[in-house]
Amino acid sequence: MIVIAEDGIDGTFSTEASTKSESVLPLDKSASLTKRTTSKASTLAQHHSELIQWREFRDLARASGSESAAIEMGKRFIEENASSPLIPATVVQLVGLAKQDKGKHAVSAFLAQRAIETKDKSLQALMQRKSCVALAYEGNVTAALRGLEDLIESSPTTRDSLCALADATGLYRASRSTHDLSQKYSFVRTESIREFKNRMRELARFLDNPTVSSEPESSPIPTSYALYQNYPNACDRNTEMRF
């Protein structure tokens, strides 16, 4: 590299060859770095755009008398941003709107269809559960409870089964005074608000446990418990206890 410098004595200029060598990236590494940088910038721009859309949806959902418009905006967001990390929050918000909308925009059917179409197993489980909750808000409480109880058995992970159990328990408690419901699992039934709160705390402790699996399993979670009479008696060292 040629360096041009000002001579400090008489103000003239001189040139000299520098012994330093420039570090130049190989073309393939330079291209790879440029590609990664461009991809990262594109991803950030996409997330920013999604966040703006979701905030508009959230604000509209909060506005009084705008349930219909908010539901349609929420549906569009889910359809246009299928892999967005904001989808779960949008689903929950849509179910809340379904309660206010009283079934006019078929939120339950929309979520059920999206659950079929999505390839994300976690989103699929969430949409299946919340479509049942929305169905209850739309007036079909019995079918909604049956759907949730089916998901307790069929959900692929322990965590999803527990979430379905929590939704079924909440649905039964909210609707037992206005609908003639017969629950499939004893755990779902609660007779008082105190019992309901204790049941939900119990489920919350299970869900907060880091050992609760989020991976597919072959056996469902227990939905009832029982301790049977010992045989032949408690003092016999060969006594058998079934539970």
PDB file of C-alpha atoms in Angstrom, residues 40-226:
ATOM      1  CA  LYS A  40     -31.134 -10.648  10.149  1.00  0.00           C
ATOM      2  CA  ALA A  41     -32.215  -7.168   9.068  1.00  0.00           C
ATOM      3  CA  SER A  42     -35.142  -8.669   7.151  1.00  0.00           C
ATOM      4  CA  THR A  43     -36.219 -10.722  10.173  1.00  0.00           C
ATOM      5  CA  LEU A  44     -36.098  -7.695  12.453  1.00  0.00           C
ATOM      6  CA  ALA A  45     -38.143  -5.681   9.979  1.00  0.00           C
ATOM      7  CA  GLN A  46     -40.712  -8.487   9.811  1.00  0.00           C
ATOM      8  CA  HIS A  47     -40.987  -8.680  13.604  1.00  0.00           C
ATOM      9  CA  HIS A  48     -41.373  -4.912  13.788  1.00  0.00           C
ATOM     10  CA  SER A  49     -44.168  -5.003  11.216  1.00  0.00           C
ATOM     11  CA  GLU A  50     -45.929  -7.831  13.103  1.00  0.00           C
ATOM     12  CA  LEU A  51     -45.683  -5.928  16.373  1.00  0.00           C
ATOM     13  CA  ILE A  52     -47.254  -2.827  14.823  1.00  0.00           C
ATOM     14  CA  GLN A  53     -50.128  -4.909  13.410  1.00  0.00           C
ATOM     15  CA  TRP A  54     -50.686  -6.706  16.696  1.00  0.00           C
ATOM     16  CA  ARG A  55     -50.764  -3.473  18.699  1.00  0.00           C
ATOM     17  CA  GLU A  56     -53.379  -2.096  16.344  1.00  0.00           C
ATOM     18  CA  PHE A  57     -55.428  -5.255  16.884  1.00  0.00           C
ATOM     19  CA  ARG A  58     -54.994  -5.077  20.667  1.00  0.00           C
ATOM     20  CA  ASP A  59     -56.032  -1.430  20.835  1.00  0.00           C
ATOM     21  CA  LEU A  60     -59.077  -2.078  18.643  1.00  0.00           C
ATOM     22  CA  ALA A  61     -60.053  -5.054  20.823  1.00  0.00           C
ATOM     23  CA  ARG A  62     -59.988  -2.796  23.872  1.00  0.00           C
ATOM     24  CA  ALA A  63     -62.192  -0.155  22.279  1.00  0.00           C
ATOM     25  CA  SER A  64     -65.840  -0.325  23.264  1.00  0.00           C
ATOM     26  CA  GLY A  65     -68.245  -1.440  20.523  1.00  0.00           C
ATOM     27  CA  SER A  66     -65.523  -2.554  18.105  1.00  0.00           C
ATOM     28  CA  GLU A  67     -65.702  -6.321  18.688  1.00  0.00           C
ATOM     29  CA  SER A  68     -66.669  -7.213  15.109  1.00  0.00           C
ATOM     30  CA  ALA A  69     -63.873  -5.194  13.516  1.00  0.00           C
ATOM     31  CA  ALA A  70     -61.349  -6.461  16.074  1.00  0.00           C
ATOM     32  CA  ILE A  71     -62.295 -10.102  15.433  1.00  0.00           C
ATOM     33  CA  GLU A  72     -61.803  -9.699  11.688  1.00  0.00           C
ATOM     34  CA  MET A  73     -58.440  -7.971  12.262  1.00  0.00           C
ATOM     35  CA  GLY A  74     -57.335 -10.752  14.614  1.00  0.00           C
ATOM     36  CA  LYS A  75     -58.275 -13.420  12.076  1.00  0.00           C
ATOM     37  CA  ARG A  76     -56.284 -11.625   9.366  1.00  0.00           C
ATOM     38  CA  PHE A  77     -53.270 -11.347  11.645  1.00  0.00           C
ATOM     39  CA  ILE A  78     -53.272 -15.110  12.265  1.00  0.00           C
ATOM     40  CA  GLU A  79     -53.714 -15.887   8.573  1.00  0.00           C
ATOM     41  CA  GLU A  80     -50.987 -13.499   7.410  1.00  0.00           C
ATOM     42  CA  ASN A  81     -48.441 -14.178  10.176  1.00  0.00           C
ATOM     43  CA  ALA A  82     -48.736 -17.920  10.746  1.00  0.00           C
ATOM     44  CA  SER A  83     -45.285 -18.266  12.358  1.00  0.00           C
ATOM     45  CA  SER A  84     -45.400 -15.119  14.499  1.00  0.00           C
ATOM     46  CA  PRO A  85     -44.604 -15.492  18.220  1.00  0.00           C
ATOM     47  CA  LEU A  86     -47.605 -13.209  18.810  1.00  0.00           C
ATOM     48  CA  ILE A  87     -50.104 -15.840  17.590  1.00  0.00           C
ATOM     49  CA  PRO A  88     -50.834 -17.266  21.096  1.00  0.00           C
ATOM     50  CA  ALA A  89     -51.643 -13.792  22.453  1.00  0.00           C
ATOM     51  CA  THR A  90     -53.877 -13.153  19.425  1.00  0.00           C
ATOM     52  CA  VAL A  91     -55.744 -16.434  19.963  1.00  0.00           C
ATOM     53  CA  VAL A  92     -56.416 -15.629  23.628  1.00  0.00           C
ATOM     54  CA  GLN A  93     -57.592 -12.132  22.700  1.00  0.00           C
ATOM     55  CA  LEU A  94     -59.926 -13.554  20.038  1.00  0.00           C
ATOM     56  CA  VAL A  95     -61.545 -15.878  22.578  1.00  0.00           C
ATOM     57  CA  GLY A  96     -62.205 -12.915  24.851  1.00  0.00           C
ATOM     58  CA  LEU A  97     -63.827 -11.111  21.943  1.00  0.00           C
ATOM     59  CA  ALA A  98     -65.944 -14.193  21.191  1.00  0.00           C
ATOM     60  CA  LYS A  99     -67.431 -13.859  24.672  1.00  0.00           C
ATOM     61  CA  GLN A 100     -68.506 -10.292  23.918  1.00  0.00           C
ATOM     62  CA  ASP A 101     -69.566 -11.086  20.357  1.00  0.00           C
ATOM     63  CA  LYS A 102     -71.834 -14.017  21.373  1.00  0.00           C
ATOM     64  CA  GLY A 103     -71.017 -16.148  18.341  1.00  0.00           C
ATOM     65  CA  LYS A 104     -71.725 -13.707  15.534  1.00  0.00           C
ATOM     66  CA  HIS A 105     -68.340 -14.223  13.888  1.00  0.00           C
ATOM     67  CA  ALA A 106     -67.787 -17.962  14.522  1.00  0.00           C
ATOM     68  CA  VAL A 107     -64.441 -17.631  16.300  1.00  0.00           C
ATOM     69  CA  SER A 108     -64.636 -21.283  17.412  1.00  0.00           C
ATOM     70  CA  ALA A 109     -64.916 -22.572  13.840  1.00  0.00           C
ATOM     71  CA  PHE A 110     -62.058 -20.323  12.708  1.00  0.00           C
ATOM     72  CA  LEU A 111     -59.716 -21.556  15.452  1.00  0.00           C
ATOM     73  CA  ALA A 112     -60.692 -25.193  14.861  1.00  0.00           C
ATOM     74  CA  GLN A 113     -59.829 -24.841  11.176  1.00  0.00           C
ATOM     75  CA  ARG A 114     -56.530 -23.130  11.901  1.00  0.00           C
ATOM     76  CA  ALA A 115     -55.669 -25.929  14.337  1.00  0.00           C
ATOM     77  CA  ILE A 116     -56.063 -28.393  11.480  1.00  0.00           C
ATOM     78  CA  GLU A 117     -53.941 -26.325   9.105  1.00  0.00           C
ATOM     79  CA  THR A 118     -51.033 -25.378  11.380  1.00  0.00           C
ATOM     80  CA  LYS A 119     -47.933 -27.575  11.510  1.00  0.00           C
ATOM     81  CA  ASP A 120     -46.855 -26.243  14.906  1.00  0.00           C
ATOM     82  CA  LYS A 121     -47.957 -28.844  17.476  1.00  0.00           C
ATOM     83  CA  SER A 122     -47.954 -26.382  20.358  1.00  0.00           C
ATOM     84  CA  LEU A 123     -50.118 -23.892  18.445  1.00  0.00           C
ATOM     85  CA  GLN A 124     -52.365 -26.717  17.313  1.00  0.00           C
ATOM     86  CA  ALA A 125     -53.046 -27.760  20.917  1.00  0.00           C
ATOM     87  CA  LEU A 126     -53.691 -24.146  21.978  1.00  0.00           C
ATOM     88  CA  MET A 127     -56.110 -23.515  19.112  1.00  0.00           C
ATOM     89  CA  GLN A 128     -57.990 -26.753  19.769  1.00  0.00           C
ATOM     90  CA  ARG A 129     -58.508 -25.846  23.413  1.00  0.00           C
ATOM     91  CA  LYS A 130     -59.450 -22.245  22.793  1.00  0.00           C
ATOM     92  CA  SER A 131     -61.839 -23.180  19.988  1.00  0.00           C
ATOM     93  CA  CYS A 132     -63.747 -25.206  22.606  1.00  0.00           C
ATOM     94  CA  VAL A 133     -63.785 -22.268  25.022  1.00  0.00           C
ATOM     95  CA  ALA A 134     -65.026 -19.975  22.219  1.00  0.00           C
ATOM     96  CA  LEU A 135     -67.704 -22.554  21.387  1.00  0.00           C
ATOM     97  CA  ALA A 136     -68.973 -22.294  24.970  1.00  0.00           C
ATOM     98  CA  TYR A 137     -69.129 -18.507  24.687  1.00  0.00           C
ATOM     99  CA  GLU A 138     -71.108 -18.959  21.486  1.00  0.00           C
ATOM    100  CA  GLY A 139     -73.757 -20.922  23.401  1.00  0.00           C
ATOM    101  CA  ASN A 140     -72.824 -24.590  22.923  1.00  0.00           C
ATOM    102  CA  VAL A 141     -71.495 -25.299  26.406  1.00  0.00           C
ATOM    103  CA  THR A 142     -72.138 -29.056  26.463  1.00  0.00           C
ATOM    104  CA  ALA A 143     -70.232 -29.660  23.216  1.00  0.00           C
ATOM    105  CA  ALA A 144     -67.430 -27.391  24.439  1.00  0.00           C
ATOM    106  CA  LEU A 145     -67.026 -29.360  27.675  1.00  0.00           C
ATOM    107  CA  ARG A 146     -67.029 -32.651  25.758  1.00  0.00           C
ATOM    108  CA  GLY A 147     -64.383 -31.290  23.407  1.00  0.00           C
ATOM    109  CA  LEU A 148     -62.122 -30.247  26.275  1.00  0.00           C
ATOM    110  CA  GLU A 149     -62.532 -33.595  28.024  1.00  0.00           C
ATOM    111  CA  ASP A 150     -61.583 -35.353  24.790  1.00  0.00           C
ATOM    112  CA  LEU A 151     -58.449 -33.199  24.627  1.00  0.00           C
ATOM    113  CA  ILE A 152     -57.522 -34.233  28.176  1.00  0.00           C
ATOM    114  CA  GLU A 153     -57.228 -37.776  26.836  1.00  0.00           C
ATOM    115  CA  SER A 154     -55.865 -37.113  23.364  1.00  0.00           C
ATOM    116  CA  SER A 155     -53.428 -34.214  23.859  1.00  0.00           C
ATOM    117  CA  PRO A 156     -49.898 -35.323  22.891  1.00  0.00           C
ATOM    118  CA  THR A 157     -48.127 -33.831  25.944  1.00  0.00           C
ATOM    119  CA  THR A 158     -48.733 -33.740  29.684  1.00  0.00           C
ATOM    120  CA  ARG A 159     -48.673 -29.949  29.654  1.00  0.00           C
ATOM    121  CA  ASP A 160     -51.367 -29.765  26.963  1.00  0.00           C
ATOM    122  CA  SER A 161     -53.523 -32.260  28.894  1.00  0.00           C
ATOM    123  CA  LEU A 162     -53.196 -30.189  32.058  1.00  0.00           C
ATOM    124  CA  CYS A 163     -54.154 -27.025  30.167  1.00  0.00           C
ATOM    125  CA  ALA A 164     -57.231 -28.778  28.743  1.00  0.00           C
ATOM    126  CA  LEU A 165     -58.118 -29.945  32.260  1.00  0.00           C
ATOM    127  CA  ALA A 166     -57.805 -26.390  33.573  1.00  0.00           C
ATOM    128  CA  ASP A 167     -60.016 -25.020  30.779  1.00  0.00           C
ATOM    129  CA  ALA A 168     -62.616 -27.757  31.380  1.00  0.00           C
ATOM    130  CA  THR A 169     -62.634 -27.069  35.123  1.00  0.00           C
ATOM    131  CA  GLY A 170     -63.070 -23.331  34.547  1.00  0.00           C
ATOM    132  CA  LEU A 171     -65.816 -23.908  31.978  1.00  0.00           C
ATOM    133  CA  TYR A 172     -67.740 -26.221  34.288  1.00  0.00           C
ATOM    134  CA  ARG A 173     -67.523 -23.750  37.151  1.00  0.00           C
ATOM    135  CA  ALA A 174     -68.664 -20.815  34.989  1.00  0.00           C
ATOM    136  CA  SER A 175     -71.607 -22.681  33.435  1.00  0.00           C
ATOM    137  CA  ARG A 176     -72.874 -25.085  36.097  1.00  0.00           C
ATOM    138  CA  SER A 177     -75.539 -22.692  37.360  1.00  0.00           C
ATOM    139  CA  THR A 178     -77.031 -22.029  33.899  1.00  0.00           C
ATOM    140  CA  HIS A 179     -76.574 -25.411  32.179  1.00  0.00           C
ATOM    141  CA  ASP A 180     -77.274 -29.008  33.100  1.00  0.00           C
ATOM    142  CA  LEU A 181     -73.765 -30.414  32.753  1.00  0.00           C
ATOM    143  CA  SER A 182     -72.471 -33.893  33.471  1.00  0.00           C
ATOM    144  CA  GLN A 183     -68.694 -33.972  33.581  1.00  0.00           C
ATOM    145  CA  LYS A 184     -66.751 -37.049  32.517  1.00  0.00           C
ATOM    146  CA  TYR A 185     -63.972 -36.596  35.088  1.00  0.00           C
ATOM    147  CA  SER A 186     -64.513 -35.967  38.787  1.00  0.00           C
ATOM    148  CA  PHE A 187     -61.609 -33.514  38.868  1.00  0.00           C
ATOM    149  CA  VAL A 188     -63.548 -31.117  36.605  1.00  0.00           C
ATOM    150  CA  ARG A 189     -66.456 -30.790  39.030  1.00  0.00           C
ATOM    151  CA  THR A 190     -66.243 -28.233  41.847  1.00  0.00           C
ATOM    152  CA  GLU A 191     -69.025 -27.368  44.285  1.00  0.00           C
ATOM    153  CA  SER A 192     -67.788 -24.062  45.678  1.00  0.00           C
ATOM    154  CA  ILE A 193     -65.618 -21.153  44.679  1.00  0.00           C
ATOM    155  CA  ARG A 194     -63.157 -22.171  47.396  1.00  0.00           C
ATOM    156  CA  GLU A 195     -62.861 -25.674  45.963  1.00  0.00           C
ATOM    157  CA  PHE A 196     -62.470 -24.235  42.460  1.00  0.00           C
ATOM    158  CA  LYS A 197     -59.648 -21.911  43.536  1.00  0.00           C
ATOM    159  CA  ASN A 198     -57.843 -24.755  45.296  1.00  0.00           C
ATOM    160  CA  ARG A 199     -58.213 -26.936  42.204  1.00  0.00           C
ATOM    161  CA  MET A 200     -56.790 -24.255  39.942  1.00  0.00           C
ATOM    162  CA  ARG A 201     -53.879 -23.643  42.326  1.00  0.00           C
ATOM    163  CA  GLU A 202     -53.145 -27.355  42.218  1.00  0.00           C
ATOM    164  CA  LEU A 203     -53.096 -27.311  38.431  1.00  0.00           C
ATOM    165  CA  ALA A 204     -50.924 -24.189  38.409  1.00  0.00           C
ATOM    166  CA  ARG A 205     -48.358 -25.940  40.610  1.00  0.00           C
ATOM    167  CA  PHE A 206     -48.255 -28.829  38.160  1.00  0.00           C
ATOM    168  CA  LEU A 207     -47.802 -26.492  35.192  1.00  0.00           C
ATOM    169  CA  ASP A 208     -45.056 -24.520  36.947  1.00  0.00           C
ATOM    170  CA  ASN A 209     -43.119 -27.710  37.621  1.00  0.00           C
ATOM    171  CA  PRO A 210     -40.156 -27.829  35.210  1.00  0.00           C
ATOM    172  CA  THR A 211     -40.393 -31.618  35.071  1.00  0.00           C
ATOM    173  CA  VAL A 212     -43.832 -31.512  33.438  1.00  0.00           C
ATOM    174  CA  SER A 213     -43.210 -32.674  29.905  1.00  0.00           C
ATOM    175  CA  SER A 214     -43.870 -30.588  26.810  1.00  0.00           C
ATOM    176  CA  GLU A 215     -42.891 -33.523  24.618  1.00  0.00           C
ATOM    177  CA  PRO A 216     -45.322 -36.059  23.123  1.00  0.00           C
ATOM    178  CA  GLU A 217     -46.115 -38.976  25.409  1.00  0.00           C
ATOM    179  CA  SER A 218     -48.014 -42.210  24.967  1.00  0.00           C
ATOM    180  CA  SER A 219     -50.064 -42.169  28.187  1.00  0.00           C
ATOM    181  CA  PRO A 220     -52.506 -39.426  29.295  1.00  0.00           C
ATOM    182  CA  ILE A 221     -52.398 -37.749  32.691  1.00  0.00           C
ATOM    183  CA  PRO A 222     -54.548 -39.128  35.554  1.00  0.00           C
ATOM    184  CA  THR A 223     -57.916 -37.377  35.832  1.00  0.00           C
ATOM    185  CA  SER A 224     -59.092 -39.039  39.063  1.00  0.00           C
ATOM    186  CA  TYR A 225     -57.528 -40.753  42.038  1.00  0.00           C
ATOM    187  CA  ALA A 226     -58.581 -43.436  44.535  1.00  0.00           C
TER     188      ALA A 226
END
